[in-house]
Structures are given as C-alpha cells and as structure tokens.
Amino acid sequence: MTVTEPAVPSNPLTLLYQDDALLAVHKPAGLLVHRSPIDRHETEFALQYARALNGGDHVYPVHRLDRPTSGLLLFARSPDIARQLGEQMMGRQVKKTYLAIVRGWPAAEGRIDYALRDEPEDRRQKHQPQVSRNAVTDFQCLGTGELPFEIEGYPTSRYALMALSPQTGRKHQLRRHMKHISHPIIGDANHGRGRHNRFFAHHFGEARLLLAATDMALNHPVTGERLMLSVMPEAGFVTVADHLGWGAILRSRF
C-alpha cells in the first residue's frame, strides 16, 4: 500500500530582504497579515508564512497591509527591533510609497489633509460615535490614460497612475482619502465606484484592489544607515498598467 504525503502549500510570500534584524517580503493581494476578529474562518496569514521564511522562529510585523493590498511588508526578527521600528513609525522617520490606479485625472501633485473617523474592527459598532483623527496623504500623478468605453455617461473613461505617500497611518487611509477627492482606487469594494470596478474585472480580468505598497525607506535599527526597500507591483497590476500605457513609467521606478 502506497501512502501519499499531504501536499505542503507553497509559500505565497516572496523574500525581498533579510539580515539579522529584518525580514522584508512581498505579500500578494488577498492574504491577511495576521488573524482578525472579522475573519475568524481564515487559516492562512502572512505572519505564519514569514515565520517559515525565518526558519520557524517568530517574526514581528512592523506595520500592516490591508488584505486586498499587495506589496512590501516588513517584519522585525526580535521584539527589541520591533520596538525600535515602532518608534521610527511614530516619529515619522519611515517613508512609505504606494502605487494606485484611480478613476479620473487628478492634479499633478498635492496633499490631502482630511481627518478620518476610526473604523472599528467589529462592524456591529460602525454606527456608534468614533474618534476623528488627523490624516495626511501626499500624492503625485505619474501618468494618465483614457479608454474608449462609456461607463458613467461619458463617451470615454479616464484613469491615472498615482504615487501615494501616507504621512499618517489611519485605517484604510489611502482608500478613504482617494474617495474624498473623487478619484477612488479601482477595485475598492467599500470606497470605490462599482461600475468601474466591474468594468476592470470584465475587461482586464482584474477584480482586485489596484493598490500596491512598493517602496519603504527607514533607518536601519542596528547600523543607523538609511535602508531603501522596493518591489514591483504584482503581475495583475502591471498588466493593467501596460494596457493603459504606463508600462515604461512603472518599470522605470524599479
């Protein structure tokens, strides 16, 4: 009788950088960073896969990425390093940049300074009064494109490739800020525009949130030197960017 060993799932994380203090990976869209009260049924998390890349030893997430957001995710390899990086985050010494594909043509650059109410983890509490906190995002429009399709009453539909740099760390900040300036991120089910989301899902085969964490700059907690980390968005994002004529712009950044 032949016994078949159960299949071991491949690790969905891609290792980007590792030293004695840090572990940086690329997280695909759709993967939770860690266990959440609103996703109790989930059994796979970036935290466990990062631990596997760390030889089975514990790792400590320095920041978070929303489940539908892909990209650069940084872990500390000890509690002390995690504490030091947390202090850098609080002191705004860590610079993070995201790329997003949005509806419309925004200004060439600007700053969104718009306070956001806390979003409770428990959705049953969302109608209760919540604290409003300052939130600031800098943005730059990297490229614009137009498609010959009528989606919202216009003969063509306009889109833009954006670089977004959050100066604060509020929950869903980038998604909510882009909605606030009427340029929602494509694929955002909660803060976006359903017609455009459905169009991208049908026309490009991409129903995912087109938001990717691509760059991070921080002071190395051991050497003190400035460390620059970057990663190209995953394939689905790149495919859409190519169709909209931004392939060269995108690739020139990495």
CSV table of C-alpha atoms in Angstrom, one decimal:
chain,number,residue,atom,x,y,z
A,1,MET,CA,0.0,0.0,0.0
A,2,THR,CA,1.3,3.4,-1.0
A,3,VAL,CA,1.0,6.3,1.4
A,4,THR,CA,0.8,9.7,-0.2
A,5,GLU,CA,2.1,12.6,1.9
A,6,PRO,CA,-0.2,15.5,2.2
A,7,ALA,CA,0.7,18.4,-0.1
A,8,VAL,CA,2.6,21.2,1.6
A,9,PRO,CA,1.2,24.6,0.4
A,10,SER,CA,3.9,26.7,-1.3
A,11,ASN,CA,4.8,29.9,0.4
A,12,PRO,CA,2.9,32.9,-1.2
A,13,LEU,CA,5.4,35.4,0.1
A,14,THR,CA,8.5,36.4,-1.9
A,15,LEU,CA,11.6,37.2,0.2
A,16,LEU,CA,12.9,40.7,-0.7
A,17,TYR,CA,15.5,41.4,2.0
A,18,GLN,CA,16.8,39.7,5.1
A,19,ASP,CA,19.5,40.3,7.7
A,20,ASP,CA,20.0,39.6,11.4
A,21,ALA,CA,17.4,42.3,12.3
A,22,LEU,CA,14.9,42.5,9.5
A,23,LEU,CA,12.8,40.4,7.1
A,24,ALA,CA,11.1,42.1,4.1
A,25,VAL,CA,8.7,40.2,1.8
A,26,HIS,CA,6.1,40.8,-0.9
A,27,LYS,CA,2.6,40.0,0.2
A,28,PRO,CA,0.1,39.1,-2.6
A,29,ALA,CA,-3.4,40.6,-2.6
A,30,GLY,CA,-6.0,38.6,-0.7
A,31,LEU,CA,-3.7,37.4,2.1
A,32,LEU,CA,-4.3,38.6,5.7
A,33,VAL,CA,-1.2,39.8,7.6
A,34,HIS,CA,-2.5,38.2,10.9
A,35,ARG,CA,-5.6,36.8,12.5
A,36,SER,CA,-8.5,39.2,12.6
A,37,PRO,CA,-11.8,39.2,14.6
A,38,ILE,CA,-13.8,39.7,11.4
A,39,ASP,CA,-12.1,36.9,9.5
A,40,ARG,CA,-12.2,34.1,12.1
A,41,HIS,CA,-12.7,31.4,9.4
A,42,GLU,CA,-9.3,32.2,7.8
A,43,THR,CA,-6.4,29.8,8.4
A,44,GLU,CA,-3.6,31.3,6.3
A,45,PHE,CA,-1.7,34.5,7.3
A,46,ALA,CA,1.4,36.3,6.1
A,47,LEU,CA,2.7,36.1,9.7
A,48,GLN,CA,2.9,32.3,9.6
A,49,TYR,CA,4.5,32.3,6.1
A,50,ALA,CA,7.1,34.9,7.2
A,51,ARG,CA,7.9,32.7,10.2
A,52,ALA,CA,8.6,29.9,7.8
A,53,LEU,CA,11.0,32.1,5.8
A,54,ASN,CA,12.6,32.9,9.2
A,55,GLY,CA,13.5,29.2,9.9
A,56,GLY,CA,10.4,28.8,12.0
A,57,ASP,CA,11.4,31.5,14.5
A,58,HIS,CA,9.0,34.2,15.5
A,59,VAL,CA,8.8,37.4,13.5
A,60,TYR,CA,7.1,40.7,14.5
A,61,PRO,CA,5.1,42.8,12.0
A,62,VAL,CA,6.3,46.4,11.9
A,63,HIS,CA,3.2,47.7,10.1
A,64,ARG,CA,0.1,46.3,8.4
A,65,LEU,CA,-1.3,46.0,4.9
A,66,ASP,CA,-5.0,45.6,4.3
A,67,ARG,CA,-6.0,42.2,3.0
A,68,PRO,CA,-6.7,43.3,-0.6
A,69,THR,CA,-3.5,45.4,-0.8
A,70,SER,CA,-0.4,43.8,-2.2
A,71,GLY,CA,3.2,44.7,-1.7
A,72,LEU,CA,6.1,45.3,0.6
A,73,LEU,CA,5.7,44.0,4.2
A,74,LEU,CA,8.4,44.4,6.8
A,75,PHE,CA,8.9,42.2,9.9
A,76,ALA,CA,11.4,42.6,12.8
A,77,ARG,CA,13.2,39.4,13.9
A,78,SER,CA,13.1,40.4,17.6
A,79,PRO,CA,10.9,42.3,20.0
A,80,ASP,CA,13.5,44.9,20.5
A,81,ILE,CA,13.9,45.6,16.8
A,82,ALA,CA,10.1,45.8,16.5
A,83,ARG,CA,10.1,48.4,19.3
A,84,GLN,CA,12.8,50.5,17.7
A,85,LEU,CA,11.0,50.4,14.3
A,86,GLY,CA,7.7,51.3,16.0
A,87,GLU,CA,9.3,54.4,17.4
A,88,GLN,CA,10.5,55.3,13.9
A,89,MET,CA,7.0,54.9,12.7
A,90,MET,CA,5.6,57.1,15.4
A,91,GLY,CA,8.3,59.7,14.7
A,92,ARG,CA,7.5,59.7,11.0
A,93,GLN,CA,11.0,58.6,10.1
A,94,VAL,CA,9.7,55.8,7.9
A,95,LYS,CA,8.6,56.8,4.4
A,96,LYS,CA,6.2,54.5,2.6
A,97,THR,CA,5.0,54.9,-1.0
A,98,TYR,CA,2.2,53.1,-2.7
A,99,LEU,CA,1.1,52.9,-6.3
A,100,ALA,CA,-2.6,53.0,-7.2
A,101,ILE,CA,-4.7,53.1,-10.3
A,102,VAL,CA,-7.6,55.5,-9.8
A,103,ARG,CA,-10.6,56.8,-11.6
A,104,GLY,CA,-10.3,60.2,-13.3
A,105,TRP,CA,-7.4,62.6,-13.8
A,106,PRO,CA,-6.2,64.1,-10.5
A,107,ALA,CA,-3.9,67.1,-10.1
A,108,ALA,CA,-0.3,66.6,-10.9
A,109,GLU,CA,0.6,66.6,-7.2
A,110,GLY,CA,-0.9,67.6,-3.9
A,111,ARG,CA,-1.6,66.9,-0.3
A,112,ILE,CA,-4.8,65.5,1.2
A,113,ASP,CA,-5.3,66.8,4.8
A,114,TYR,CA,-8.6,65.3,5.8
A,115,ALA,CA,-9.3,63.8,9.3
A,116,LEU,CA,-10.8,60.3,9.3
A,117,ARG,CA,-13.0,58.7,11.9
A,118,ASP,CA,-11.8,55.4,13.4
A,119,GLU,CA,-13.1,52.3,11.8
A,120,PRO,CA,-13.8,49.6,14.5
A,121,GLU,CA,-12.8,46.0,13.8
A,122,ASP,CA,-16.3,44.9,14.9
A,123,ARG,CA,-18.7,46.0,12.1
A,124,ARG,CA,-21.5,46.0,14.6
A,125,GLN,CA,-20.0,49.1,16.2
A,126,LYS,CA,-19.7,51.1,13.0
A,127,HIS,CA,-22.8,53.2,13.7
A,128,GLN,CA,-21.5,54.2,17.1
A,129,PRO,CA,-19.7,57.5,17.6
A,130,GLN,CA,-16.0,57.2,16.7
A,131,VAL,CA,-13.0,59.4,17.3
A,132,SER,CA,-11.9,61.5,14.4
A,133,ARG,CA,-8.1,61.7,13.8
A,134,ASN,CA,-5.9,63.8,11.6
A,135,ALA,CA,-4.8,62.1,8.4
A,136,VAL,CA,-2.4,63.4,5.7
A,137,THR,CA,-1.5,61.9,2.3
A,138,ASP,CA,0.8,63.3,-0.3
A,139,PHE,CA,0.2,62.3,-3.9
A,140,GLN,CA,1.8,62.5,-7.3
A,141,CYS,CA,0.1,61.7,-10.6
A,142,LEU,CA,2.6,59.6,-12.6
A,143,GLY,CA,0.5,59.1,-15.8
A,144,THR,CA,-2.9,59.4,-17.2
A,145,GLY,CA,-4.9,57.3,-19.7
A,146,GLU,CA,-8.2,57.2,-21.5
A,147,LEU,CA,-10.2,54.2,-22.7
A,148,PRO,CA,-12.9,54.4,-25.5
A,149,PHE,CA,-15.6,53.0,-23.3
A,150,GLU,CA,-18.7,54.7,-21.8
A,151,ILE,CA,-19.1,53.8,-18.1
A,152,GLU,CA,-20.7,56.7,-16.4
A,153,GLY,CA,-22.4,58.7,-19.2
A,154,TYR,CA,-19.2,59.9,-20.9
A,155,PRO,CA,-18.0,58.6,-24.3
A,156,THR,CA,-14.6,57.8,-22.8
A,157,SER,CA,-13.3,56.8,-19.3
A,158,ARG,CA,-10.2,58.4,-17.7
A,159,TYR,CA,-7.8,56.8,-15.3
A,160,ALA,CA,-4.5,57.7,-13.6
A,161,LEU,CA,-1.5,56.0,-12.1
A,162,MET,CA,-0.7,57.6,-8.7
A,163,ALA,CA,2.1,57.5,-6.2
A,164,LEU,CA,0.7,57.9,-2.7
A,165,SER,CA,2.7,58.7,0.4
A,166,PRO,CA,0.8,58.5,3.7
A,167,GLN,CA,2.2,60.8,6.4
A,168,THR,CA,-0.1,59.3,9.0
A,169,GLY,CA,-1.2,55.7,9.5
A,170,ARG,CA,-5.0,55.6,9.7
A,171,LYS,CA,-7.0,52.6,8.8
A,172,HIS,CA,-7.8,52.4,5.1
A,173,GLN,CA,-6.3,55.9,4.8
A,174,LEU,CA,-5.3,55.8,1.2
A,175,ARG,CA,-8.6,54.3,0.0
A,176,ARG,CA,-10.7,56.8,2.0
A,177,HIS,CA,-8.6,59.8,1.0
A,178,MET,CA,-8.8,59.0,-2.7
A,179,LYS,CA,-12.5,58.7,-2.4
A,180,HIS,CA,-12.6,62.0,-0.6
A,181,ILE,CA,-11.0,63.8,-3.6
A,182,SER,CA,-13.3,61.9,-6.0
A,183,HIS,CA,-10.6,59.7,-7.5
A,184,PRO,CA,-11.3,56.3,-5.9
A,185,ILE,CA,-8.9,53.4,-6.3
A,186,ILE,CA,-10.1,50.9,-8.9
A,187,GLY,CA,-11.2,47.6,-7.3
A,188,ASP,CA,-12.1,49.2,-3.9
A,189,ALA,CA,-15.4,47.5,-3.0
A,190,ASN,CA,-16.0,49.7,0.0
A,191,HIS,CA,-14.9,53.1,-1.1
A,192,GLY,CA,-14.8,52.8,-4.9
A,193,ARG,CA,-17.1,53.0,-7.9
A,194,GLY,CA,-18.9,49.8,-8.7
A,195,ARG,CA,-19.3,50.4,-12.4
A,196,HIS,CA,-15.6,51.0,-12.9
A,197,ASN,CA,-14.7,48.0,-10.7
A,198,ARG,CA,-16.9,45.7,-12.7
A,199,PHE,CA,-15.5,47.1,-16.0
A,200,PHE,CA,-11.9,46.3,-14.9
A,201,ALA,CA,-13.0,42.8,-13.7
A,202,HIS,CA,-14.7,42.1,-17.1
A,203,HIS,CA,-12.3,43.9,-19.5
A,204,PHE,CA,-9.0,43.2,-17.9
A,205,GLY,CA,-9.9,40.2,-15.7
A,206,GLU,CA,-8.7,42.1,-12.6
A,207,ALA,CA,-11.3,42.4,-9.8
A,208,ARG,CA,-8.6,43.0,-7.2
A,209,LEU,CA,-7.8,46.3,-5.5
A,210,LEU,CA,-5.3,48.1,-7.6
A,211,LEU,CA,-3.2,49.4,-4.7
A,212,ALA,CA,0.3,48.2,-4.0
A,213,ALA,CA,2.9,49.0,-1.4
A,214,THR,CA,6.1,49.4,-3.4
A,215,ASP,CA,8.7,51.5,-1.5
A,216,MET,CA,9.9,52.0,2.1
A,217,ALA,CA,12.8,54.0,3.5
A,218,LEU,CA,13.8,53.7,7.1
A,219,ASN,CA,16.8,54.0,9.3
A,220,HIS,CA,18.3,50.5,9.9
A,221,PRO,CA,17.8,49.8,13.6
A,222,VAL,CA,21.3,48.4,14.0
A,223,THR,CA,23.6,50.3,11.7
A,224,GLY,CA,21.6,53.6,11.6
A,225,GLU,CA,22.1,53.7,7.8
A,226,ARG,CA,19.2,54.7,5.6
A,227,LEU,CA,17.7,51.5,4.1
A,228,MET,CA,15.7,51.7,0.9
A,229,LEU,CA,13.4,48.8,0.0
A,230,SER,CA,11.3,48.5,-3.1
A,231,VAL,CA,9.3,45.9,-5.1
A,232,MET,CA,7.4,45.9,-8.4
A,233,PRO,CA,3.6,45.5,-8.1
A,234,GLU,CA,2.4,42.0,-8.8
A,235,ALA,CA,1.6,40.8,-12.3
A,236,GLY,CA,-2.1,41.7,-12.4
A,237,PHE,CA,-1.4,45.4,-11.5
A,238,VAL,CA,1.4,45.5,-14.1
A,239,THR,CA,-0.9,44.0,-16.8
A,240,VAL,CA,-3.5,46.8,-16.3
A,241,ALA,CA,-0.7,49.4,-16.3
A,242,ASP,CA,0.6,48.1,-19.6
A,243,HIS,CA,-2.9,48.3,-21.2
A,244,LEU,CA,-3.2,51.9,-20.1
A,245,GLY,CA,0.2,52.8,-21.5
A,246,TRP,CA,2.1,53.2,-18.2
A,247,GLY,CA,4.4,50.2,-18.6
A,248,ALA,CA,7.5,52.3,-19.2
A,249,ILE,CA,6.7,54.6,-16.3
A,250,LEU,CA,6.2,51.7,-13.9
A,251,ARG,CA,9.3,49.8,-14.9
A,252,SER,CA,11.5,53.0,-14.7
A,253,ARG,CA,10.8,53.1,-10.9
A,254,PHE,CA,12.3,49.7,-10.2
